[in-house]
PDB file of N, CA and C in Angstrom:
ATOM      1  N   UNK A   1    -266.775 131.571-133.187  1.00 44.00           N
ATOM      2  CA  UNK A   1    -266.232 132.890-132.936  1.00 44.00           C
ATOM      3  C   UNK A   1    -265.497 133.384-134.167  1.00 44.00           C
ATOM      4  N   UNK A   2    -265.740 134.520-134.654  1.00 57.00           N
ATOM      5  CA  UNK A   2    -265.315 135.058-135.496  1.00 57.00           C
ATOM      6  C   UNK A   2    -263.662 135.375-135.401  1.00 57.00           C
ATOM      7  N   UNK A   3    -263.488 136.114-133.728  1.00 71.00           N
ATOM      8  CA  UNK A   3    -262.138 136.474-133.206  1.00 71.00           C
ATOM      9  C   UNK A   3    -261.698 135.492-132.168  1.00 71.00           C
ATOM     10  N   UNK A   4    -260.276 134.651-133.099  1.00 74.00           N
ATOM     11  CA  UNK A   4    -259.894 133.860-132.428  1.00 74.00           C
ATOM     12  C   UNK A   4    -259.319 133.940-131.068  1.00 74.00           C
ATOM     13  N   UNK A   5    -258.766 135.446-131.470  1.00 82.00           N
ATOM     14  CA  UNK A   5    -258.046 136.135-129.829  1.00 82.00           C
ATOM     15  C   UNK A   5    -258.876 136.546-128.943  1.00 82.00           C
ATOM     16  N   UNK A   6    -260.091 136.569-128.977  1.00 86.00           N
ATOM     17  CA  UNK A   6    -261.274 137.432-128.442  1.00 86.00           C
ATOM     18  C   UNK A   6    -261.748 135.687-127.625  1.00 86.00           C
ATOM     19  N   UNK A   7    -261.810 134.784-128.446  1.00 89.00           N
ATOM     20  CA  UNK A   7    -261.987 133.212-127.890  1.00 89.00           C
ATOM     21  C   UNK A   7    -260.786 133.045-126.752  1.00 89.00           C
ATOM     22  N   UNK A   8    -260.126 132.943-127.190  1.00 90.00           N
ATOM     23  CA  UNK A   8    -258.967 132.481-126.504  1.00 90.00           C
ATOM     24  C   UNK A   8    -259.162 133.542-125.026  1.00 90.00           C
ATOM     25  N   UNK A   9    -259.276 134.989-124.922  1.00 93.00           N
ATOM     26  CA  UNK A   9    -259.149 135.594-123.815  1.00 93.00           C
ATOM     27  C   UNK A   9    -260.513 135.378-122.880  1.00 93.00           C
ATOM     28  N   UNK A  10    -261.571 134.944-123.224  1.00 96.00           N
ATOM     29  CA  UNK A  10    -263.182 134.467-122.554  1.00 96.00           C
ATOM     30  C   UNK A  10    -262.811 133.252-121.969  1.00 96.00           C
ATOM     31  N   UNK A  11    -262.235 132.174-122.760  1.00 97.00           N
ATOM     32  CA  UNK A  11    -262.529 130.958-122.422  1.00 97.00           C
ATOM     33  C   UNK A  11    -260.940 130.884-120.917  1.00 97.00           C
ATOM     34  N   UNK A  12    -261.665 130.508-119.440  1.00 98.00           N
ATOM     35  CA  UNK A  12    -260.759 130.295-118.378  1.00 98.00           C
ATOM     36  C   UNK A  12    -259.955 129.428-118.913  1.00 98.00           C
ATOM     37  N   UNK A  13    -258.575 129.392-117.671  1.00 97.00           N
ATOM     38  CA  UNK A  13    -257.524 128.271-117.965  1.00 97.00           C
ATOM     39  C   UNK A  13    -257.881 127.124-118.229  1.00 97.00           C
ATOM     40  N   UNK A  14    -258.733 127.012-116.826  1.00 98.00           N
ATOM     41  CA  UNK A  14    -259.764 125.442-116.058  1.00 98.00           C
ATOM     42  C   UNK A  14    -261.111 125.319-116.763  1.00 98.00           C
ATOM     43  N   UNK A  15    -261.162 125.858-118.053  1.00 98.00           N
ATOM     44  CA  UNK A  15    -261.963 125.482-118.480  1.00 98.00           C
ATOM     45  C   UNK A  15    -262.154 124.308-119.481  1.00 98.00           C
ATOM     46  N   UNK A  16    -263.961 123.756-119.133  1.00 98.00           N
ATOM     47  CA  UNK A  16    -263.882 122.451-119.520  1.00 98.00           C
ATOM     48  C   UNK A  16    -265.312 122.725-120.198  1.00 98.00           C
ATOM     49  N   UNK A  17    -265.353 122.382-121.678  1.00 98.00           N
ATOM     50  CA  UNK A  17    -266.801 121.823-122.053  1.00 98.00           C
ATOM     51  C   UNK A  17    -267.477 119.937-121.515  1.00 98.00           C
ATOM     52  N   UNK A  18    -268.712 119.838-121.791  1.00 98.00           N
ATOM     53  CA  UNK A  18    -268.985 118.745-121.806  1.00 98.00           C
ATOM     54  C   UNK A  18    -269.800 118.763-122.807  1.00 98.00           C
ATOM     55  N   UNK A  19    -269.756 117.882-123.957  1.00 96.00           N
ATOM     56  CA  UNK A  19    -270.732 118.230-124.939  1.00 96.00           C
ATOM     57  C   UNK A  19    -271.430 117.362-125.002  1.00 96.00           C
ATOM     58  N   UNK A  20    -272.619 117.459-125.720  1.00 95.00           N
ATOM     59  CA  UNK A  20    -273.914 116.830-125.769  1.00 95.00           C
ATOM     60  C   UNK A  20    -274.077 115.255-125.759  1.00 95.00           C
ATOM     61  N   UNK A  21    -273.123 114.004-126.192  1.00 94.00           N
ATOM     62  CA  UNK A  21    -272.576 113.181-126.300  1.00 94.00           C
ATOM     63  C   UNK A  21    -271.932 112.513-125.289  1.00 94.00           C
ATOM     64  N   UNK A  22    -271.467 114.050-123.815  1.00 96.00           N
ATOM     65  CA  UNK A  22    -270.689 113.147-122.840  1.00 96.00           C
ATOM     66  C   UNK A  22    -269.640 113.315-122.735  1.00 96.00           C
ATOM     67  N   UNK A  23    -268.292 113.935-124.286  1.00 97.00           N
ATOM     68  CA  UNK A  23    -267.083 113.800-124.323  1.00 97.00           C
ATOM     69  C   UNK A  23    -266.619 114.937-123.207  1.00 97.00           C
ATOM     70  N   UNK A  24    -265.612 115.006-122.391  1.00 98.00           N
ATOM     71  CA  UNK A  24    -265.335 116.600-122.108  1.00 98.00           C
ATOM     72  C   UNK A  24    -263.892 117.039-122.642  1.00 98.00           C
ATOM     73  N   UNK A  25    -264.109 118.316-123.128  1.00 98.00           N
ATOM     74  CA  UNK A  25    -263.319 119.180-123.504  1.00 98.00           C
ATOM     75  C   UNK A  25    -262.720 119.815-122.836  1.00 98.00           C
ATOM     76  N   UNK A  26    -261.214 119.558-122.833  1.00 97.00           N
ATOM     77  CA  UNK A  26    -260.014 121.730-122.243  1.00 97.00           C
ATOM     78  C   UNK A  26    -260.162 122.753-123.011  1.00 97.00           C
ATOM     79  N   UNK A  27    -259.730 123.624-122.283  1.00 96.00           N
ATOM     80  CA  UNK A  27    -259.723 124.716-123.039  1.00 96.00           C
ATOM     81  C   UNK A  27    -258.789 124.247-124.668  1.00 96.00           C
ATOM     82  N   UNK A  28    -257.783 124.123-124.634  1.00 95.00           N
ATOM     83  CA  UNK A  28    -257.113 123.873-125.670  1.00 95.00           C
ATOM     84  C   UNK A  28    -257.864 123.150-126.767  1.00 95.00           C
ATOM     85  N   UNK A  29    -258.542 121.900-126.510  1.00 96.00           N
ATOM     86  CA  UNK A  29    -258.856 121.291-127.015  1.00 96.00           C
ATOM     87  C   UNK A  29    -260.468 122.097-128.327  1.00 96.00           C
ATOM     88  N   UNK A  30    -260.920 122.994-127.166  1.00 94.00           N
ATOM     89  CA  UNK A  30    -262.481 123.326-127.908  1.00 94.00           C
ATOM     90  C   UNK A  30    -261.488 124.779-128.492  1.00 94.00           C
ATOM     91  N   UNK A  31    -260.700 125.268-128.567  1.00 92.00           N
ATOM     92  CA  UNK A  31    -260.061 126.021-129.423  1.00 92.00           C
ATOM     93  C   UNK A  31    -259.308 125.782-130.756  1.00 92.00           C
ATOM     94  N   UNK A  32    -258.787 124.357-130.384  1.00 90.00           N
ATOM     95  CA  UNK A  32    -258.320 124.038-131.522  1.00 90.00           C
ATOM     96  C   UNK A  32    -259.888 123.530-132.347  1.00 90.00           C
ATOM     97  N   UNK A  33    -260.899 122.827-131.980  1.00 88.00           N
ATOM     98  CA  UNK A  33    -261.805 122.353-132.442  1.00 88.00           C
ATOM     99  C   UNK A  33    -262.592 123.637-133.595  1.00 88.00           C
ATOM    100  N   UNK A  34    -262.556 124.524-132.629  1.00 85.00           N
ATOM    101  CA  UNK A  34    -263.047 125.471-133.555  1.00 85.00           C
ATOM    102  C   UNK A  34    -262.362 126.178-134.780  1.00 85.00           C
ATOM    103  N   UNK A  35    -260.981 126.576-134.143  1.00 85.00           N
ATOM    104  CA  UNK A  35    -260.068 126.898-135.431  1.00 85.00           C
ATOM    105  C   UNK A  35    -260.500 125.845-136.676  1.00 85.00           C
ATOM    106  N   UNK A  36    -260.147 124.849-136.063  1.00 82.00           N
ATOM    107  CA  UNK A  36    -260.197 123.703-137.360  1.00 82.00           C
ATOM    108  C   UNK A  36    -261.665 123.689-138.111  1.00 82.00           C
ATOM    109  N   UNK A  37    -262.185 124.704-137.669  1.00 74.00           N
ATOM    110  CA  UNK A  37    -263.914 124.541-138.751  1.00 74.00           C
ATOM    111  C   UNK A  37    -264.444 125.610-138.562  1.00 74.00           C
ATOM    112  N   UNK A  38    -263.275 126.347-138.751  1.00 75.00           N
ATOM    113  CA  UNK A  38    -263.520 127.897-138.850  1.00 75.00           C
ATOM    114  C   UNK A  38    -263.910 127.768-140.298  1.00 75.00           C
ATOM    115  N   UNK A  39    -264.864 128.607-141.135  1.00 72.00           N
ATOM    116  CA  UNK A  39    -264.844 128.647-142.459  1.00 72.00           C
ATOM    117  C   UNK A  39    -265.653 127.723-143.445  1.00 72.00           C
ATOM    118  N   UNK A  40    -266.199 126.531-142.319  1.00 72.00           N
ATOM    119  CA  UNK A  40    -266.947 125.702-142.687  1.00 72.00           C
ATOM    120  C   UNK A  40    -268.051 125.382-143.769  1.00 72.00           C
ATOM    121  N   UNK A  41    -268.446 126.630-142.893  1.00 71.00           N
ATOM    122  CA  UNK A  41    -270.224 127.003-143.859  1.00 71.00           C
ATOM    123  C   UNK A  41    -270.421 128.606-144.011  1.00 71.00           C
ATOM    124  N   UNK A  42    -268.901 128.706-144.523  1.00 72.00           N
ATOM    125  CA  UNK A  42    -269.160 130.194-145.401  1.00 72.00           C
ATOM    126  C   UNK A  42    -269.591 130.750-146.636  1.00 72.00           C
ATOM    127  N   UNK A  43    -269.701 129.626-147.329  1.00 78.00           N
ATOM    128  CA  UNK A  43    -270.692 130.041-148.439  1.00 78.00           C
ATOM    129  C   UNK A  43    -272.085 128.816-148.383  1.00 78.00           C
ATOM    130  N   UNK A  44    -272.448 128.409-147.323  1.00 74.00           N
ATOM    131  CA  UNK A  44    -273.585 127.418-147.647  1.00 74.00           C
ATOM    132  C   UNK A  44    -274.751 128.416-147.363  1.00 74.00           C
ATOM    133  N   UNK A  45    -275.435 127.393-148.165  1.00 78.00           N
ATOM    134  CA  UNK A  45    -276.330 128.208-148.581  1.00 78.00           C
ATOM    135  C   UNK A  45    -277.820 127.288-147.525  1.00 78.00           C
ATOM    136  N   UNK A  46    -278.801 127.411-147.207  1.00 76.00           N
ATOM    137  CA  UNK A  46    -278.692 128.264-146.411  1.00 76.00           C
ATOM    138  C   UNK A  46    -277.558 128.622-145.083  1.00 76.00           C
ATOM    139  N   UNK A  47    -277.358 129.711-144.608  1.00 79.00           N
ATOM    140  CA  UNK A  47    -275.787 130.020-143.888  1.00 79.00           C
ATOM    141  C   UNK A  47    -276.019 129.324-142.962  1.00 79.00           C
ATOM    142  N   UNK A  48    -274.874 129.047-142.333  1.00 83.00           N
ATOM    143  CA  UNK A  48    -274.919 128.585-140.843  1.00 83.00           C
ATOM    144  C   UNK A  48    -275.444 129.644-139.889  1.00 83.00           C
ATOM    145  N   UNK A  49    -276.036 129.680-138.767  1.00 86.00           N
ATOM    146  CA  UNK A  49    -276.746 130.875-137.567  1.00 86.00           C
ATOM    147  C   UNK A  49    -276.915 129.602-136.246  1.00 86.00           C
ATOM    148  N   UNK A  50    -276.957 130.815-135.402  1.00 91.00           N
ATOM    149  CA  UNK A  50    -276.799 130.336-134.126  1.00 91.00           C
ATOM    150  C   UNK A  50    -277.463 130.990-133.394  1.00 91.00           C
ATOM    151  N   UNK A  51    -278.872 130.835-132.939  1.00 96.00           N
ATOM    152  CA  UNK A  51    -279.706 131.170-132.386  1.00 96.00           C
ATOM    153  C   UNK A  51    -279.769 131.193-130.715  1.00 96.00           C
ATOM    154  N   UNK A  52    -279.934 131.962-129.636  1.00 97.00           N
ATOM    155  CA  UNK A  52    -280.220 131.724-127.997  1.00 97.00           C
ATOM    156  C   UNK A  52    -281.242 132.027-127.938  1.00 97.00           C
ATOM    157  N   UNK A  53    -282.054 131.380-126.767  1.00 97.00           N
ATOM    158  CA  UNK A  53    -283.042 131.669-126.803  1.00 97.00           C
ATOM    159  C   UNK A  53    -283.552 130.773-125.245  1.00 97.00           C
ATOM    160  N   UNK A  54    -284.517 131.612-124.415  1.00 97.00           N
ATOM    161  CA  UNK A  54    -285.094 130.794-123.090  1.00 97.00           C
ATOM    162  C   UNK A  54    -283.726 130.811-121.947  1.00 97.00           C
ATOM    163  N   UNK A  55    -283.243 132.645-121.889  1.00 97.00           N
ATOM    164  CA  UNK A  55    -282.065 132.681-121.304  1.00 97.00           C
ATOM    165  C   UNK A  55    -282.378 132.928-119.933  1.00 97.00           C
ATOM    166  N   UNK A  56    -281.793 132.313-118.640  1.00 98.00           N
ATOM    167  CA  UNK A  56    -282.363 131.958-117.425  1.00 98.00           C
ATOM    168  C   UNK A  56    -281.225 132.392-116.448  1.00 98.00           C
ATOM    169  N   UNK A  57    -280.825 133.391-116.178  1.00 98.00           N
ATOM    170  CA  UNK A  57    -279.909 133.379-114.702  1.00 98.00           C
ATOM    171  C   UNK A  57    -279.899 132.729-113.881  1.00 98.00           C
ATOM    172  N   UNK A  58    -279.424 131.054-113.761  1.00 98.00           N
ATOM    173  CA  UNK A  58    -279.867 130.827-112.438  1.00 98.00           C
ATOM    174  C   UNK A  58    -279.027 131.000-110.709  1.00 98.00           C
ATOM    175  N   UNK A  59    -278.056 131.482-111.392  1.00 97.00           N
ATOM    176  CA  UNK A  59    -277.367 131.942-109.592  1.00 97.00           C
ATOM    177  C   UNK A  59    -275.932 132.897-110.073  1.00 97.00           C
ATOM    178  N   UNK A  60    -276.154 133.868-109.069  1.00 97.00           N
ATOM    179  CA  UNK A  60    -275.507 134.747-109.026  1.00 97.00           C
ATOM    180  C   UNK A  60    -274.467 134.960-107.901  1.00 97.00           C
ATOM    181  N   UNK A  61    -273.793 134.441-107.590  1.00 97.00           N
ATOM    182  CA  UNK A  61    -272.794 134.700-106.159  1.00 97.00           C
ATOM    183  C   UNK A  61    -271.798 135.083-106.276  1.00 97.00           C
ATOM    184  N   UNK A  62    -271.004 136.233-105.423  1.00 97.00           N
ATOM    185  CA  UNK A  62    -269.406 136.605-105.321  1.00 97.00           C
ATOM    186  C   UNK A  62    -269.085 136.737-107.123  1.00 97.00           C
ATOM    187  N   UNK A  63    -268.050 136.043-107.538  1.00 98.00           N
ATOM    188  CA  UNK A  63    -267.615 136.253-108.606  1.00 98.00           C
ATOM    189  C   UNK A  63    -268.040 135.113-109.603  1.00 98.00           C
ATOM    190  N   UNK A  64    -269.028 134.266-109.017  1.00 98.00           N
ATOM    191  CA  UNK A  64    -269.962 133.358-110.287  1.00 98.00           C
ATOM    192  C   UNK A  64    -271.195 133.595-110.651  1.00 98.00           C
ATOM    193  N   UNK A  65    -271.538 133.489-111.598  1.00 98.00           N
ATOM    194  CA  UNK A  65    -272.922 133.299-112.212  1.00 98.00           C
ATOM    195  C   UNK A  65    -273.208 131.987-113.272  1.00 98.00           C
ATOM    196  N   UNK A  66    -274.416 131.222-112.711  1.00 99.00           N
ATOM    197  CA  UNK A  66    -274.592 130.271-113.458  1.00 99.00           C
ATOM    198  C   UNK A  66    -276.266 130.813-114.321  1.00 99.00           C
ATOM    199  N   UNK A  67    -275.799 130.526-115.554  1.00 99.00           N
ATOM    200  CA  UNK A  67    -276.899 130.535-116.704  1.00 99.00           C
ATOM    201  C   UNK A  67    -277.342 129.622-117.284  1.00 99.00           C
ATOM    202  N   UNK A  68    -278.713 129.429-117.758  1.00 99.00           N
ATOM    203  CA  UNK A  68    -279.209 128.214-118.425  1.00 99.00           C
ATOM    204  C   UNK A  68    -279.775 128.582-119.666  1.00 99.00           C
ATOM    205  N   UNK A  69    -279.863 128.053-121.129  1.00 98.00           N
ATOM    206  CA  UNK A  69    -280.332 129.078-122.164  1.00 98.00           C
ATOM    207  C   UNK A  69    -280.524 127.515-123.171  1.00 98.00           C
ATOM    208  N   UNK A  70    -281.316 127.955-124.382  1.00 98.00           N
ATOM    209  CA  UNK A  70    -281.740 126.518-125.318  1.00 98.00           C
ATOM    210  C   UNK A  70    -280.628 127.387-126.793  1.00 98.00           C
ATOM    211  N   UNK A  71    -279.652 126.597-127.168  1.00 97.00           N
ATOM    212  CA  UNK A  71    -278.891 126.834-128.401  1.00 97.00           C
ATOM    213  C   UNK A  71    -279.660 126.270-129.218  1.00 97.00           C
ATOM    214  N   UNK A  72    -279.737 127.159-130.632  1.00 96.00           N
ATOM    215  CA  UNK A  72    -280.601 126.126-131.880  1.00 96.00           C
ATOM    216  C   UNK A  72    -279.629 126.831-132.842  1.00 96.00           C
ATOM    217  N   UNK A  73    -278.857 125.878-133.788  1.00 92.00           N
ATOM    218  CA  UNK A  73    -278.231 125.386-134.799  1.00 92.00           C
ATOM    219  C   UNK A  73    -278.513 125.303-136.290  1.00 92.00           C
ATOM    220  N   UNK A  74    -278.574 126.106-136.725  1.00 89.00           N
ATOM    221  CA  UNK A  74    -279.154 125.454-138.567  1.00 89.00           C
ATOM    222  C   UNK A  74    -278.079 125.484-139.676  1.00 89.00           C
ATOM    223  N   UNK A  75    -277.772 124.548-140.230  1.00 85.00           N
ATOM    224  CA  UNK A  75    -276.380 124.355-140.904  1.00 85.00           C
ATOM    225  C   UNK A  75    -277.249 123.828-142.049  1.00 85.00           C
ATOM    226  N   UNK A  76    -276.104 123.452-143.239  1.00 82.00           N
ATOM    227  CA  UNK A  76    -277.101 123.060-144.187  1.00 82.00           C
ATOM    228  C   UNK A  76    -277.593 121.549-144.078  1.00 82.00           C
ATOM    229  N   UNK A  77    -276.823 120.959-143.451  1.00 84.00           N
ATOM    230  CA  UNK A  77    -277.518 119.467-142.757  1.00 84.00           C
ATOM    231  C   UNK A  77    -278.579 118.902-142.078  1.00 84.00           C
ATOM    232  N   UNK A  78    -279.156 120.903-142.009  1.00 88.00           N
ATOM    233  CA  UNK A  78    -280.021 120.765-140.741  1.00 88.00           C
ATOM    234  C   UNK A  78    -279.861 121.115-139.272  1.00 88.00           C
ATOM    235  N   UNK A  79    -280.838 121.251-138.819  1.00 93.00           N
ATOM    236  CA  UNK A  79    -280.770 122.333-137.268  1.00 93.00           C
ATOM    237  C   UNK A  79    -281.051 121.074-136.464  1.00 93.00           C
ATOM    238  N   UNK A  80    -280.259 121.995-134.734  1.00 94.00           N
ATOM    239  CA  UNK A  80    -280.157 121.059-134.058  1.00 94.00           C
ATOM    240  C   UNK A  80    -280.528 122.069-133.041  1.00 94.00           C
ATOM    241  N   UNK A  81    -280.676 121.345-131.616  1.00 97.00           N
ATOM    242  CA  UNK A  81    -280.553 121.996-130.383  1.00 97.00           C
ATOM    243  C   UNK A  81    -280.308 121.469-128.975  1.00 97.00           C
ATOM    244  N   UNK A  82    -280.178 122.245-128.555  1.00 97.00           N
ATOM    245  CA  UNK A  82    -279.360 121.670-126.900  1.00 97.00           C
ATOM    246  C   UNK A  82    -279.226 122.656-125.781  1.00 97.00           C
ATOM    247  N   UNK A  83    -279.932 122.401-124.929  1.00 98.00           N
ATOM    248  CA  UNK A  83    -279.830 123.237-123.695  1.00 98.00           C
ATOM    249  C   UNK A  83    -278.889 123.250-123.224  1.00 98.00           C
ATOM    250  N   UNK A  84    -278.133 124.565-122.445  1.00 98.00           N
ATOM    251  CA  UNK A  84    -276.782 124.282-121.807  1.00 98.00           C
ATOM    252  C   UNK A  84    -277.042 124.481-120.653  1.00 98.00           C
ATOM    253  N   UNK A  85    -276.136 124.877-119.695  1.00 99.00           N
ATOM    254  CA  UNK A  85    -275.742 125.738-118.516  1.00 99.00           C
ATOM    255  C   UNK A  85    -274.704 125.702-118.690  1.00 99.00           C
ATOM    256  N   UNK A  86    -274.311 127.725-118.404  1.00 99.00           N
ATOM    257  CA  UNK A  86    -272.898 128.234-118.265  1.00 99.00           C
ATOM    258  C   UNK A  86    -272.420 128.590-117.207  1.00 99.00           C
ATOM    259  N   UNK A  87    -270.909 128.555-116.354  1.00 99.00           N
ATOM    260  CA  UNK A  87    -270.878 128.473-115.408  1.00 99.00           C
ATOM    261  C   UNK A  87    -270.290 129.785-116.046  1.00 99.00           C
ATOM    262  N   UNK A  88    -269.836 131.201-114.988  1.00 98.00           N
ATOM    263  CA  UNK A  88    -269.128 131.870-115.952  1.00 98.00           C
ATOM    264  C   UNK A  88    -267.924 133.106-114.401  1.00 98.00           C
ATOM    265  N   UNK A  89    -267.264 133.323-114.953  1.00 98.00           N
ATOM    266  CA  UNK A  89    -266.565 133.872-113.146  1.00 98.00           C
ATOM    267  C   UNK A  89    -265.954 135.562-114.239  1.00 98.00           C
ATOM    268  N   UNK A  90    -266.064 136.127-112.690  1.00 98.00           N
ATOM    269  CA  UNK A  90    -265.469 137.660-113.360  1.00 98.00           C
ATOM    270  C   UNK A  90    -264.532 137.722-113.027  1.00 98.00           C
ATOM    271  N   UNK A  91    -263.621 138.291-114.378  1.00 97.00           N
ATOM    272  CA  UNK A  91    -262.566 138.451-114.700  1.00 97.00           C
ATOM    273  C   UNK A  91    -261.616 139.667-114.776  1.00 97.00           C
ATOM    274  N   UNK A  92    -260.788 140.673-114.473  1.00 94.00           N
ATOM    275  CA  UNK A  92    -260.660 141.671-115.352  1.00 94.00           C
ATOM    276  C   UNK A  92    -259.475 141.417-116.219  1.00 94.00           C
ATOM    277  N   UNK A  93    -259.893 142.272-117.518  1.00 92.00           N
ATOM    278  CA  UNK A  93    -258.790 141.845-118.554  1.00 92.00           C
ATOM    279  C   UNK A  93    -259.531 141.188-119.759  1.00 92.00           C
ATOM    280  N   UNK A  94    -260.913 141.041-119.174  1.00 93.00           N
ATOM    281  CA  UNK A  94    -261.698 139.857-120.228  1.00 93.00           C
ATOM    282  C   UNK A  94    -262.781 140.647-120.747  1.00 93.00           C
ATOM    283  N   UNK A  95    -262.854 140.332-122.114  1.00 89.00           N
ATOM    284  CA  UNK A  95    -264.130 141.228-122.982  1.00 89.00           C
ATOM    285  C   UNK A  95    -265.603 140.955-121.868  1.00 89.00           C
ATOM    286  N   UNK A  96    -266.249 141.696-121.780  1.00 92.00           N
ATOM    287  CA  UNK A  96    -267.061 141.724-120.722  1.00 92.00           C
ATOM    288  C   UNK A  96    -266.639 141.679-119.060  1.00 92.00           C
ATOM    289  N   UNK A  97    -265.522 141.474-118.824  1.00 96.00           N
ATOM    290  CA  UNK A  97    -265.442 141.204-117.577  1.00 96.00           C
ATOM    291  C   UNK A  97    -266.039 140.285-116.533  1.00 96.00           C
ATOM    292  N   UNK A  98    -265.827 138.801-117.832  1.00 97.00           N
ATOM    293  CA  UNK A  98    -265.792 137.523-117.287  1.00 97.00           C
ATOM    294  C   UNK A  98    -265.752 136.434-118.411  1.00 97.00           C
ATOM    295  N   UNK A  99    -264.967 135.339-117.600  1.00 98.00           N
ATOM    296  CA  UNK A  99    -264.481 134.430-118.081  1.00 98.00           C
ATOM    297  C   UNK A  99    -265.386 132.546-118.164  1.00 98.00           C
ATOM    298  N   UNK A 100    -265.821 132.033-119.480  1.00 98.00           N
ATOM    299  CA  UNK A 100    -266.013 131.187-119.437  1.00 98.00           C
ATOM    300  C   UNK A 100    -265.796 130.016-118.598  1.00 98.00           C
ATOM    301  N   UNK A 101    -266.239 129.423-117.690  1.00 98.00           N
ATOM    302  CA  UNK A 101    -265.463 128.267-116.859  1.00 98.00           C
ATOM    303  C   UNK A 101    -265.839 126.653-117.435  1.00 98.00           C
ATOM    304  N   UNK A 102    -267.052 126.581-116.851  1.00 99.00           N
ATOM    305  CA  UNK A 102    -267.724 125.702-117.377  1.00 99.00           C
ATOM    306  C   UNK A 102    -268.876 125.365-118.344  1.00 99.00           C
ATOM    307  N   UNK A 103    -268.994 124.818-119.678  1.00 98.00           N
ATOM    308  CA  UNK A 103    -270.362 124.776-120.115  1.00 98.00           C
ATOM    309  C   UNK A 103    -270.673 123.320-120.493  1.00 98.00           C
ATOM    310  N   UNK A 104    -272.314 122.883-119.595  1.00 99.00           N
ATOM    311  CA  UNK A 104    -272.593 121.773-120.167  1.00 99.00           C
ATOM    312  C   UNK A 104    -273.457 121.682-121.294  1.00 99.00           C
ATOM    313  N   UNK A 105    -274.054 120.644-122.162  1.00 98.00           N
ATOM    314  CA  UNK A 105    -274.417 120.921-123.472  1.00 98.00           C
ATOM    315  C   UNK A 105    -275.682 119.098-123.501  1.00 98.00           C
ATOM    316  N   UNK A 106    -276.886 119.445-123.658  1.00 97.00           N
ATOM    317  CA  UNK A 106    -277.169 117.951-123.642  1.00 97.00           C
ATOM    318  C   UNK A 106    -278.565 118.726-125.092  1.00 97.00           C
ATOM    319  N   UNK A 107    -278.245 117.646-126.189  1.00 97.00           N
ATOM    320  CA  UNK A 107    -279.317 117.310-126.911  1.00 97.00           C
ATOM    321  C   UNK A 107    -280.577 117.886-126.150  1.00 97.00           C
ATOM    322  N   UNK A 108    -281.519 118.588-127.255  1.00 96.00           N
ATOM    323  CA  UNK A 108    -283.012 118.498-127.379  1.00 96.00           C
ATOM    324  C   UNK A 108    -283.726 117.775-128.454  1.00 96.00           C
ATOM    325  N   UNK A 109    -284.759 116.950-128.268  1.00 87.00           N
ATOM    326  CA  UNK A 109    -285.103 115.975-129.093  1.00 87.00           C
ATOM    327  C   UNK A 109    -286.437 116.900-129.275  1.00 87.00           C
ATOM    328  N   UNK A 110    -286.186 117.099-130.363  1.00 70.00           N
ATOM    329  CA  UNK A 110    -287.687 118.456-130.755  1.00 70.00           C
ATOM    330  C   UNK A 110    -288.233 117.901-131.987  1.00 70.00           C
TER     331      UNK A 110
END
């Protein structure tokens, strides 16, 4: 995220990543993660990008919606990818008018 305050107001209280590996994340925790590598790959060459792609609504109820979508990664180390599902609840007060809850994250072996 470019806007750290714009992060901070998406991502719920109760929110938890699980990333590809298994570890799970708080909110606090995947905020500070990102601050700290903010700036990373601002001049690499080729740039860092962050591609979605194979985006899937899969349930819509009351004030949740769960989504399923394939992230692909290209840094200069090389690209990666990983299917998620986002859990996501509406919010008001929140850029779009809803709030991150849950996202899981598992490796694609491509």
């Amino acid at each position: 995220y470019r806007d750290a305050e714009r992060l901070d107001r998406v991502l719920a209280r109760d929110f938890e990543l699980v990333a590809p590996g298994g570890a799970r994340n708080d909110r606090r925790a995947v905020i500070e993660w990102v601050e700290g590598n903010r700036g990373q790959y601002a001049d690499a060459d080729p740039p860092f990008s962050i591609d979605i792609e194979s985006f899937d609504p899969r349930m819509a109820e009351g004030n949740h919606c769960l989504v399923t979508y394939v992230e692909r990664q290209s840094a200069p180390q090389g690209e990666t990818a990983r299917r998620s599902s986002a859990l996501f609840r509406r919010a008001g007060g929140t850029p779009n008018g809803v709030e991150w809850v849950h996202l899981h994250e598992t490796w694609l072996d491509e």
